[in-house]
Amino acid sequence: MANKDIKSDRGGLAYDGSGFGNSPTFNLNHVARFSSLLNPLLEKIIENYDPEMEANSIRELPDPDEKLDFNNVRVFSEEIIDCVGFLTLVEEQIDAIDDEDPGAKNKFLRSIHQNYKNHRRQLLIHERVGIKDKDSVVSTIRNNSDRLLQQVTDSILENARIDFHAIPVEDVRDSANLIVCYGFINCKILERPDDYS
């Protein structure tokens, strides 16, 4: 039997059904993976994008009380202050993960920040506030700071429910609150006072 040259184009599949007892195998994941012309580009960006390449100037973090006052946090302020005592535990766990997977800490902080920015963006769209109008932006955030903190917490909990279904919801909620506090203290949630001075 002579070898046949079977070809396909544009991510398609080619199949030669000739021959006795031929049992074809298709990898449907491969087909779905390239169902969009944008998917190969997205895949390459995911593989090569490094958030650490972003220009990050290392600035001193503001005092938590100053940040709470600036953002007009009313309901969550007590909870954040209570969580501050546990941030060493959070930092130790993040460092352990970062030791196993270098760069994980920056990705973790970026993920928290992206979560906040998504809720912030939706709020500004809903309130019809232009991003260039810094006074209106900070005023809108200050008027909705507790809601933004709640939305970030709820997003973390929603993702956790999928993976931690065997753990009591109270424990997951407490852990999510620690993550939100950590994000707040590290200026990944709500606004930095010195960005508006």
mmCIF file of N, CA, C and O in Angstrom, residues 18 47 66 79-80 127 129 141 149 160 168:
data_model
loop_
_atom_site.group_PDB
_atom_site.id
_atom_site.type_symbol
_atom_site.label_atom_id
_atom_site.label_comp_id
_atom_site.label_asym_id
_atom_site.label_seq_id
_atom_site.Cartn_x
_atom_site.Cartn_y
_atom_site.Cartn_z
ATOM 1 N N SER A 18 -9.936 5.211 3.516
ATOM 2 C CA SER A 18 -9.699 4.025 2.691
ATOM 3 C C SER A 18 -8.926 2.968 3.469
ATOM 4 O O SER A 18 -8.269 3.256 4.460
ATOM 5 N N GLU A 47 0.909 32.680 26.570
ATOM 6 C CA GLU A 47 2.191 32.010 26.776
ATOM 7 C C GLU A 47 3.325 32.997 27.013
ATOM 8 O O GLU A 47 4.248 32.710 27.765
ATOM 9 N N GLU A 66 -5.211 55.731 56.647
ATOM 10 C CA GLU A 66 -5.261 56.834 55.684
ATOM 11 C C GLU A 66 -6.021 56.409 54.430
ATOM 12 O O GLU A 66 -6.852 57.159 53.906
ATOM 13 N N GLU A 79 -13.653 45.383 59.503
ATOM 14 C CA GLU A 79 -13.217 44.063 59.051
ATOM 15 C C GLU A 79 -11.779 44.103 58.525
ATOM 16 O O GLU A 79 -10.986 43.205 58.814
ATOM 17 N N ILE A 80 -11.445 45.148 57.778
ATOM 18 C CA ILE A 80 -10.081 45.275 57.255
ATOM 19 C C ILE A 80 -9.090 45.444 58.396
ATOM 20 O O ILE A 80 -8.041 44.789 58.425
ATOM 21 N N GLU A 127 -22.420 54.826 36.264
ATOM 22 C CA GLU A 127 -22.597 56.195 36.745
ATOM 23 C C GLU A 127 -22.254 57.242 35.680
ATOM 24 O O GLU A 127 -22.349 58.438 35.941
ATOM 25 N N VAL A 129 -19.324 58.145 34.371
ATOM 26 C CA VAL A 129 -18.207 58.983 34.798
ATOM 27 C C VAL A 129 -17.042 58.759 33.846
ATOM 28 O O VAL A 129 -16.638 57.621 33.619
ATOM 29 N N ILE A 141 -16.062 56.515 43.488
ATOM 30 C CA ILE A 141 -15.476 55.382 44.206
ATOM 31 C C ILE A 141 -15.701 55.538 45.707
ATOM 32 O O ILE A 141 -16.074 54.582 46.392
ATOM 33 N N LEU A 149 -15.770 46.735 47.533
ATOM 34 C CA LEU A 149 -15.135 45.703 48.351
ATOM 35 C C LEU A 149 -16.000 44.446 48.414
ATOM 36 O O LEU A 149 -15.495 43.322 48.329
ATOM 37 N N ALA A 160 -14.226 30.437 44.229
ATOM 38 C CA ALA A 160 -13.832 29.439 45.234
ATOM 39 C C ALA A 160 -14.889 28.349 45.386
ATOM 40 O O ALA A 160 -14.547 27.196 45.646
ATOM 41 N N PRO A 168 -16.325 24.195 54.508
ATOM 42 C CA PRO A 168 -17.444 25.034 54.974
ATOM 43 C C PRO A 168 -17.373 26.448 54.398
ATOM 44 O O PRO A 168 -16.305 27.052 54.334
#
